[in-house]
CSV table of N, CA, C and O in Angstrom, one decimal:
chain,number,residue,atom,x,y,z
A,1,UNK,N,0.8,-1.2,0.0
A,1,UNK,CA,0.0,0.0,0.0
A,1,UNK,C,0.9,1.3,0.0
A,1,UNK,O,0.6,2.2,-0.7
A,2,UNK,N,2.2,1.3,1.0
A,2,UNK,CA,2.6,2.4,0.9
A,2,UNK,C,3.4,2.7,-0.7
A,2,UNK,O,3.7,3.8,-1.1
A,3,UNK,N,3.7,1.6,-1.3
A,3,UNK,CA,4.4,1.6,-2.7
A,3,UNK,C,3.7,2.7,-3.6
A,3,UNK,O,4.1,3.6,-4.3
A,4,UNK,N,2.2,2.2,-3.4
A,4,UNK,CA,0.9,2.6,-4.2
A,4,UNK,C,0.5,4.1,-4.2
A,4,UNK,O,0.0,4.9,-5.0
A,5,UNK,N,0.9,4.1,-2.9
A,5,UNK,CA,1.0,5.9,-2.3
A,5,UNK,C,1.7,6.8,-2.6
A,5,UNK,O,1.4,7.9,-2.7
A,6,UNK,N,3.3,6.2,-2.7
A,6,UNK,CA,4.2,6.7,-3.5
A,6,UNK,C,4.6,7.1,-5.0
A,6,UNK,O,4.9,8.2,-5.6
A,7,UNK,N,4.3,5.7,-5.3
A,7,UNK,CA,3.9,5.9,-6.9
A,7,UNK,C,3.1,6.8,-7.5
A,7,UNK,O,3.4,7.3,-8.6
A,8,UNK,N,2.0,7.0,-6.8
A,8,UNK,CA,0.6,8.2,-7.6
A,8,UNK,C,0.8,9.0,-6.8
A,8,UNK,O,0.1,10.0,-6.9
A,9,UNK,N,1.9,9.1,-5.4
A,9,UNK,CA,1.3,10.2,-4.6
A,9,UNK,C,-0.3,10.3,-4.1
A,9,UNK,O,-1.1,11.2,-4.1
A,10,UNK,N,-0.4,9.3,-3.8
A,10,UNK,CA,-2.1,9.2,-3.3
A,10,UNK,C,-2.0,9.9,-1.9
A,10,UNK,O,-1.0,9.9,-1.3
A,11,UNK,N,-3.2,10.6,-1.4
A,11,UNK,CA,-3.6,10.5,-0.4
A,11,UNK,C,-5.1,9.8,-0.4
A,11,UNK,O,-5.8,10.0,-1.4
A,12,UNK,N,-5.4,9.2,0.6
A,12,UNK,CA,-6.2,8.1,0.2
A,12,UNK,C,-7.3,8.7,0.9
A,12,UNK,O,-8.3,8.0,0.7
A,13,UNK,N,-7.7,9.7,1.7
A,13,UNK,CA,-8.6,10.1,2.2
A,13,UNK,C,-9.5,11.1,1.3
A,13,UNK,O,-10.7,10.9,1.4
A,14,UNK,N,-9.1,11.9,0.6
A,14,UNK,CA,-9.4,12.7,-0.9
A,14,UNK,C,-9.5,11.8,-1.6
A,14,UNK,O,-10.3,12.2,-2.5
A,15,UNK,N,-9.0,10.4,-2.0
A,15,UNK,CA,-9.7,9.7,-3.2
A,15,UNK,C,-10.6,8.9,-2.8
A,15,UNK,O,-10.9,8.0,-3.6
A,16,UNK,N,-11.1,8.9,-1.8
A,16,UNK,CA,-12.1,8.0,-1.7
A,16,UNK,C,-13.5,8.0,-2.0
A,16,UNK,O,-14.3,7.0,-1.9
A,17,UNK,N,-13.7,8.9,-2.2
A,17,UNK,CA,-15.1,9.3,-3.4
A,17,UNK,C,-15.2,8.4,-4.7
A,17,UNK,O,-16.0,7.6,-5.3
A,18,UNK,N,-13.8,9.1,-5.0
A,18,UNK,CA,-13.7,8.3,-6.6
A,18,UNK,C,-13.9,7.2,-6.2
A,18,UNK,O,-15.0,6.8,-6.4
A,19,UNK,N,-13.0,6.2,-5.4
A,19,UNK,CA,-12.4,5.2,-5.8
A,19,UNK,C,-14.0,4.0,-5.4
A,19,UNK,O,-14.4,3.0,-6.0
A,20,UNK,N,-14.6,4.6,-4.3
A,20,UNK,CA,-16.3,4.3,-4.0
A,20,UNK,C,-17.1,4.3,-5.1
A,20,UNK,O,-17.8,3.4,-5.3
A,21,UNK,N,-16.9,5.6,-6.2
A,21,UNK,CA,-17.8,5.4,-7.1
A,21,UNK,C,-17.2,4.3,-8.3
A,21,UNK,O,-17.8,3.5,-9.0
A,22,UNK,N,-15.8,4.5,-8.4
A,22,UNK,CA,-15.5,3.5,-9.4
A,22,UNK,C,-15.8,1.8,-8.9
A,22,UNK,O,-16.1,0.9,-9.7
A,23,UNK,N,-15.7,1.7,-8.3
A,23,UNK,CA,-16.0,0.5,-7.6
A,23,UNK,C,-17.6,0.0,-7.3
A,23,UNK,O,-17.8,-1.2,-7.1
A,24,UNK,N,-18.8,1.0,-7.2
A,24,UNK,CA,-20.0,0.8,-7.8
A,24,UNK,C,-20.1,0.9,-9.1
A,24,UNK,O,-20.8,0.0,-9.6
A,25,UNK,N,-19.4,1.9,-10.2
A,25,UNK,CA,-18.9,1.5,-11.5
A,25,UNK,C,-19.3,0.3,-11.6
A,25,UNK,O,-20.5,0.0,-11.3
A,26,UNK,N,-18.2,-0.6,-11.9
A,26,UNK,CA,-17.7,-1.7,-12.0
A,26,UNK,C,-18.9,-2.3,-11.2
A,26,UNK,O,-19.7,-2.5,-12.2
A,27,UNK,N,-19.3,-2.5,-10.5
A,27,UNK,CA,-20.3,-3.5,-9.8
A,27,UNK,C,-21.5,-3.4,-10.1
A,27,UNK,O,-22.5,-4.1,-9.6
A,28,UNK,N,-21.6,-2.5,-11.0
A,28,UNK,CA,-22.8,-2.4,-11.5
A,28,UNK,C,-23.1,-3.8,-13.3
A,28,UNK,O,-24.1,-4.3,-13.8
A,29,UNK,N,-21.8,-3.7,-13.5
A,29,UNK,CA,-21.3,-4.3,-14.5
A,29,UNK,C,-21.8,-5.8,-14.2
A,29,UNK,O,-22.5,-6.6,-14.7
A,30,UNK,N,-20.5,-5.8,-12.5
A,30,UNK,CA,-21.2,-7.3,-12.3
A,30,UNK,C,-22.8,-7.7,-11.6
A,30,UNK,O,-23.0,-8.8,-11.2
A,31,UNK,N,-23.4,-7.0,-11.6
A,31,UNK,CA,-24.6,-7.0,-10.9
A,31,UNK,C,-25.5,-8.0,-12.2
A,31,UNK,O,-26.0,-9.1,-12.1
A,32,UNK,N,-25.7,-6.9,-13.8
A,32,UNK,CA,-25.8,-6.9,-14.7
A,32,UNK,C,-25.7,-8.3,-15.7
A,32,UNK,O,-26.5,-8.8,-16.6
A,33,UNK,N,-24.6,-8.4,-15.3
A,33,UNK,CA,-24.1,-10.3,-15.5
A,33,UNK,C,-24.7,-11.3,-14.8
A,33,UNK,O,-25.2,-12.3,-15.3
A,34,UNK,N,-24.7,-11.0,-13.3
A,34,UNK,CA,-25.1,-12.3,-12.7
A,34,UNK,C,-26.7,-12.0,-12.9
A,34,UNK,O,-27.4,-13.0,-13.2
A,35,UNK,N,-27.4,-10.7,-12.8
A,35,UNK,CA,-29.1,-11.2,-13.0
A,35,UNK,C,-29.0,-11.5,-14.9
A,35,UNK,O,-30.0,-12.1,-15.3
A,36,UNK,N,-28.3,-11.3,-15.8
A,36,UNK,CA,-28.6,-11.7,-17.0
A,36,UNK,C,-28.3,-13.5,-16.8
A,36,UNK,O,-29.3,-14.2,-17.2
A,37,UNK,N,-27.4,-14.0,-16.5
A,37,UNK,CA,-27.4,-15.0,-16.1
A,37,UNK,C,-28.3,-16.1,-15.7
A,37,UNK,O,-28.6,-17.2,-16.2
A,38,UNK,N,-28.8,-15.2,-14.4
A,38,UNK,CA,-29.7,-15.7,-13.6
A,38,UNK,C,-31.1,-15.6,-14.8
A,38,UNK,O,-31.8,-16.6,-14.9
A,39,UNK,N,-31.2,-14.8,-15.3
A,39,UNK,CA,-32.3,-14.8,-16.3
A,39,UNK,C,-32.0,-15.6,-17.5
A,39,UNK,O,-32.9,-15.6,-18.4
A,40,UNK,N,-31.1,-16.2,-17.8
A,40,UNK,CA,-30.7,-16.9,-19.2
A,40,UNK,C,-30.9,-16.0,-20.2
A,40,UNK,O,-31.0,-16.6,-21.3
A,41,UNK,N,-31.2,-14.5,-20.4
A,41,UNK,CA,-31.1,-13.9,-21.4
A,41,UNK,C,-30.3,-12.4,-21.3
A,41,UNK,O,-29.8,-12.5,-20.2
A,42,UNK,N,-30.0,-11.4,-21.6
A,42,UNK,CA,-29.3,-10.3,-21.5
A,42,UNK,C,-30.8,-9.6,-21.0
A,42,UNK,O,-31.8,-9.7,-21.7
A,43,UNK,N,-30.7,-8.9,-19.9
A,43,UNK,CA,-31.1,-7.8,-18.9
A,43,UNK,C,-30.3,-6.7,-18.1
A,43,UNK,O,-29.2,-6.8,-17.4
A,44,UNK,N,-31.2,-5.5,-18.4
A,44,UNK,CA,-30.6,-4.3,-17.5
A,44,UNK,C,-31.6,-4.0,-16.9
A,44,UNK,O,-32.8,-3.9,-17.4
A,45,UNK,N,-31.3,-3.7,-15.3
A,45,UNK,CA,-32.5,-4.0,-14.6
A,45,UNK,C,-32.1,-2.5,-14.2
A,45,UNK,O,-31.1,-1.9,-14.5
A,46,UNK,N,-33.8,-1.8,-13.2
A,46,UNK,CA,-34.0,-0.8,-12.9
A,46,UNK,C,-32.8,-0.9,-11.3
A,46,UNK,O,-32.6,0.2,-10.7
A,47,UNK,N,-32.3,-1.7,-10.8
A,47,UNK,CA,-31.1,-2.0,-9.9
A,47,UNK,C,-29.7,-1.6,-10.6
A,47,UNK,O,-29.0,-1.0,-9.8
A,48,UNK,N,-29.1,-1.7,-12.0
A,48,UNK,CA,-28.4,-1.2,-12.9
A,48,UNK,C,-28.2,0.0,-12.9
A,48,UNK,O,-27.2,0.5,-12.5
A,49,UNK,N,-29.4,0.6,-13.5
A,49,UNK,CA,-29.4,1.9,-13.4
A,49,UNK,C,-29.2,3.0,-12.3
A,49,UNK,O,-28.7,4.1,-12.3
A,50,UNK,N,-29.7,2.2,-11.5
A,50,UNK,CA,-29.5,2.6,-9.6
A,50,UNK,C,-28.4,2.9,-9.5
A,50,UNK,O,-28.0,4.0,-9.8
A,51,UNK,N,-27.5,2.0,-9.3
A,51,UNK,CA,-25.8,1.9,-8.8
A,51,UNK,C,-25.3,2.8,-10.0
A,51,UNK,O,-24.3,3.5,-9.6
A,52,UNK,N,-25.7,3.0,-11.4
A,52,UNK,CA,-24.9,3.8,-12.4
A,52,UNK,C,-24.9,5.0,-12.1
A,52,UNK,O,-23.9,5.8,-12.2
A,53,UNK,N,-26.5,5.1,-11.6
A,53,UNK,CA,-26.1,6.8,-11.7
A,53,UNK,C,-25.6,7.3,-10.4
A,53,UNK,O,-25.3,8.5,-10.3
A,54,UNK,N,-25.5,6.4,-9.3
A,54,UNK,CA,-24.9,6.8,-8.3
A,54,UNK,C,-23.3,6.5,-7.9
A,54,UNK,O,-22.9,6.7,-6.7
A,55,UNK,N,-22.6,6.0,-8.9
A,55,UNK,CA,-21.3,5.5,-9.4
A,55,UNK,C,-21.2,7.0,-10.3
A,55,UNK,O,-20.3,7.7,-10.0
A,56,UNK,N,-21.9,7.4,-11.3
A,56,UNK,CA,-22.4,8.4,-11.9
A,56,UNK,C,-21.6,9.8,-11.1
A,56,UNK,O,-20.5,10.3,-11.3
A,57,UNK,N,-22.8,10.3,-10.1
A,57,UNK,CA,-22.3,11.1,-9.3
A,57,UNK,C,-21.3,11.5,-8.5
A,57,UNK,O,-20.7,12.5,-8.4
A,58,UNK,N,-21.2,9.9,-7.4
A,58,UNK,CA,-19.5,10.0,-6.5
A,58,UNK,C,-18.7,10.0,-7.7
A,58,UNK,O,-17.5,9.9,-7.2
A,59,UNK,N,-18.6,10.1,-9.2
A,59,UNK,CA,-17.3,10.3,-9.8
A,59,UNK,C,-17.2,11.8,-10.5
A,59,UNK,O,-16.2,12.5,-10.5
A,60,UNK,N,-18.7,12.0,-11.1
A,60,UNK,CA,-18.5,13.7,-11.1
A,60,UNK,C,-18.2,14.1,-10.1
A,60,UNK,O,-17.1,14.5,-10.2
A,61,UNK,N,-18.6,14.1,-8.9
A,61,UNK,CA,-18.1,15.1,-7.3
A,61,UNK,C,-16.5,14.6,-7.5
A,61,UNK,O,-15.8,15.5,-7.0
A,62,UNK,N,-15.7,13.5,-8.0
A,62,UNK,CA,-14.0,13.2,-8.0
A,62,UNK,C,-14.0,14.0,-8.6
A,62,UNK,O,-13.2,14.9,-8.3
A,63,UNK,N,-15.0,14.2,-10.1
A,63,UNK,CA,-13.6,15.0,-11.2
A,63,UNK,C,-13.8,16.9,-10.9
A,63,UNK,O,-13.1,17.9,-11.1
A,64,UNK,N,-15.2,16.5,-10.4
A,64,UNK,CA,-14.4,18.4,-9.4
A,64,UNK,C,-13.8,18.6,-8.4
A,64,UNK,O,-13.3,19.7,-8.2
A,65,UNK,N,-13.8,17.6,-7.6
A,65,UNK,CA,-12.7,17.7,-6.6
A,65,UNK,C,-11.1,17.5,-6.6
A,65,UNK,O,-10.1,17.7,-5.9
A,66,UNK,N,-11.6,17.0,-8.3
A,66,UNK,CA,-9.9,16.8,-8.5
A,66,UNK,C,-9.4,18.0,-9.5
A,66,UNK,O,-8.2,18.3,-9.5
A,67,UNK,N,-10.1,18.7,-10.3
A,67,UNK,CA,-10.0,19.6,-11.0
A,67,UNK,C,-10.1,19.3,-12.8
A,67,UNK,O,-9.9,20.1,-13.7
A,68,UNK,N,-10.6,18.2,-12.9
A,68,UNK,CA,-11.3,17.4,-14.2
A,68,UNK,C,-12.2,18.0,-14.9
A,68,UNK,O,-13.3,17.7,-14.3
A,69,UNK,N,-12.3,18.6,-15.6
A,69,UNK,CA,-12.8,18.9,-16.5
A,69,UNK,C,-13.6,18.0,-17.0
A,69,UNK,O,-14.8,17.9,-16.6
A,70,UNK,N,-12.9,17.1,-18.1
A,70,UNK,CA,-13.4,16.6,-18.5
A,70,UNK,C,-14.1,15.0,-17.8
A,70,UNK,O,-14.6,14.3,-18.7
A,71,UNK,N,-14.1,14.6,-16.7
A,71,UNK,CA,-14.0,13.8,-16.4
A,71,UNK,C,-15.8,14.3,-15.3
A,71,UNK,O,-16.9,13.6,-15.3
A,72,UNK,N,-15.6,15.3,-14.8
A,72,UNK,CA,-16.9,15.9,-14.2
A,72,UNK,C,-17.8,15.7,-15.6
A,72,UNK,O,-18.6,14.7,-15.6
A,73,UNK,N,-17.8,16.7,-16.7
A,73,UNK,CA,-18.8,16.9,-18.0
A,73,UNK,C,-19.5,15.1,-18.5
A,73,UNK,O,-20.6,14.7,-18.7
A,74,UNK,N,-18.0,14.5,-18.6
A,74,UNK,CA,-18.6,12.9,-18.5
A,74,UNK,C,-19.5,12.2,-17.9
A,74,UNK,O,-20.5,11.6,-18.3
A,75,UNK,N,-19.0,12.5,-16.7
A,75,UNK,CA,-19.8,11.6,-15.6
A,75,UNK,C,-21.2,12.1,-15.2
A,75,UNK,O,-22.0,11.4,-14.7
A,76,UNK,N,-21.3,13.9,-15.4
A,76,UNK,CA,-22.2,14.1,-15.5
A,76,UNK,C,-23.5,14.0,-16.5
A,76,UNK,O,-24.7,13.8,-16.2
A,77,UNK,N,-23.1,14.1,-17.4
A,77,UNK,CA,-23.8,13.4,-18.7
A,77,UNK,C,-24.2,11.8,-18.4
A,77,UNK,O,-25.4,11.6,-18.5
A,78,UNK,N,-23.7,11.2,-18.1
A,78,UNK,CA,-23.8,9.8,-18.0
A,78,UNK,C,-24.7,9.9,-16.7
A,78,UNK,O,-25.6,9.1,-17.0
A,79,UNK,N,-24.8,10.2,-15.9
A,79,UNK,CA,-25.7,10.4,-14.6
A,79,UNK,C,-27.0,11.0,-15.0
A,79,UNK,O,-27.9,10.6,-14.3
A,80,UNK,N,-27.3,11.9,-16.0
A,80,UNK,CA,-28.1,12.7,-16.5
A,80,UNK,C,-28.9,11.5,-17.5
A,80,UNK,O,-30.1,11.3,-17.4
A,81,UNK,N,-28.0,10.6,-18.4
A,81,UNK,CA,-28.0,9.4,-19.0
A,81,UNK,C,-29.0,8.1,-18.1
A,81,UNK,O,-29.9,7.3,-18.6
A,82,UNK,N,-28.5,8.1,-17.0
A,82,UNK,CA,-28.8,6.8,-16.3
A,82,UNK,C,-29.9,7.4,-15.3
A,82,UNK,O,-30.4,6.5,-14.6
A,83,UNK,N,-30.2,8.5,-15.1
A,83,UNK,CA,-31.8,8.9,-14.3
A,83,UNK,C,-32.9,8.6,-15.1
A,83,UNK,O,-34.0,8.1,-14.7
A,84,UNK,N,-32.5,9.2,-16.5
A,84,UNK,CA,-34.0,9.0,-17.6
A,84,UNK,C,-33.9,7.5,-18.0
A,84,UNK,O,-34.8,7.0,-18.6
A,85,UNK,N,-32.8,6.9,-17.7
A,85,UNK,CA,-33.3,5.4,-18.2
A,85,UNK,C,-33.6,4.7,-16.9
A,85,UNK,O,-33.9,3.5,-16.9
A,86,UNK,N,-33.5,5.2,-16.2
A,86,UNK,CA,-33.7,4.7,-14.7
A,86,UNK,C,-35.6,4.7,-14.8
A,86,UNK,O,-36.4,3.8,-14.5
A,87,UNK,N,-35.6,6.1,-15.3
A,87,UNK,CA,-37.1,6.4,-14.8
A,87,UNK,C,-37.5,5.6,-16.6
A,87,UNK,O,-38.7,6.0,-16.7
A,88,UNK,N,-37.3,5.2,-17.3
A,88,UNK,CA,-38.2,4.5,-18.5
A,88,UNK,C,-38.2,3.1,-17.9
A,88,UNK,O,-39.1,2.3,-18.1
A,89,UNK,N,-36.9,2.5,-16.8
A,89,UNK,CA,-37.2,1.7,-16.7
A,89,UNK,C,-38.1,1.3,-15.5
A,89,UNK,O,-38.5,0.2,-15.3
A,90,UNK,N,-38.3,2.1,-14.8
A,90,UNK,CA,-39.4,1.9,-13.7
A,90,UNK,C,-41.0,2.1,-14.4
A,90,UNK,O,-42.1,1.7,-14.0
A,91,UNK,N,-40.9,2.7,-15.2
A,91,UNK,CA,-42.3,3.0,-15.5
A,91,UNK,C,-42.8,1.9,-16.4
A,91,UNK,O,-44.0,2.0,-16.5
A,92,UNK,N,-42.1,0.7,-17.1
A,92,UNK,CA,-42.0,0.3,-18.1
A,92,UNK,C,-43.0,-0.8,-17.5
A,92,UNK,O,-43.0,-1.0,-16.2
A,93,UNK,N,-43.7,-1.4,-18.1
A,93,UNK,CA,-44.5,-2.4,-17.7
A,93,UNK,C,-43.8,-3.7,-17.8
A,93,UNK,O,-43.2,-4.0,-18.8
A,94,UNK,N,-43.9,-4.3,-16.7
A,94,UNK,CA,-42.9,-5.8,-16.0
A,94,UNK,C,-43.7,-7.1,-17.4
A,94,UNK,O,-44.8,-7.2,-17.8
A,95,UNK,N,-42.6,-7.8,-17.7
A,95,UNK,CA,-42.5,-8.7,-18.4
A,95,UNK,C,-43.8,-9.9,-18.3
A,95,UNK,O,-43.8,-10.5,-17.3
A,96,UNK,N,-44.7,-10.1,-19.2
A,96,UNK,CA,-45.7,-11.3,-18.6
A,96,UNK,C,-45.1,-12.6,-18.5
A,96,UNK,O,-45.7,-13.5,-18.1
């Protein structure tokens, strides 16, 4: 860990936003997999979209805390992205 510290110069108390939202990121990915799985067919569930856009936000709040530009405009977009599919997918009438 201290190698990891050195190398990037981390202080790990300031990246822990990001590194929370990148890690719902990603877990949303695997979330994704195992209910498609579980379903035997490809599914994005309204639980997807949940963790995205909230992976979404803790990484815009990194990329202005970090001074990102372009990494805030991203993620906010993408957050903006995953609320309206959040809400088509709640509204959407359940599978018979």
């Amino acid at each position: 860990m201290d190698q990891l510290t050195e190398l990037f110069q981390i202080e790990w108390r300031q990246e822990i936003i990001g590194l929370f939202g990148g890690a719902l990121f990603f877990g949303s990915w695997l979330l994704q997999a195992w209910e498609s799985r579980k379903a035997g067919r490809s599914i994005v569930s309204p639980r997807f979209f949940m963790l995205r856009a909230l992976a979404s936000a803790l990484l815009a709040l990194e990329g202005a805390r970090s001074g990102s530009f372009s990494i805030f405009a991203v993620m906010s977009a993408t957050l903006l992205l995953m609320l309206y599919n959040l809400r088509l997918s709640l509204r959407a009438k359940p599978d018979a």
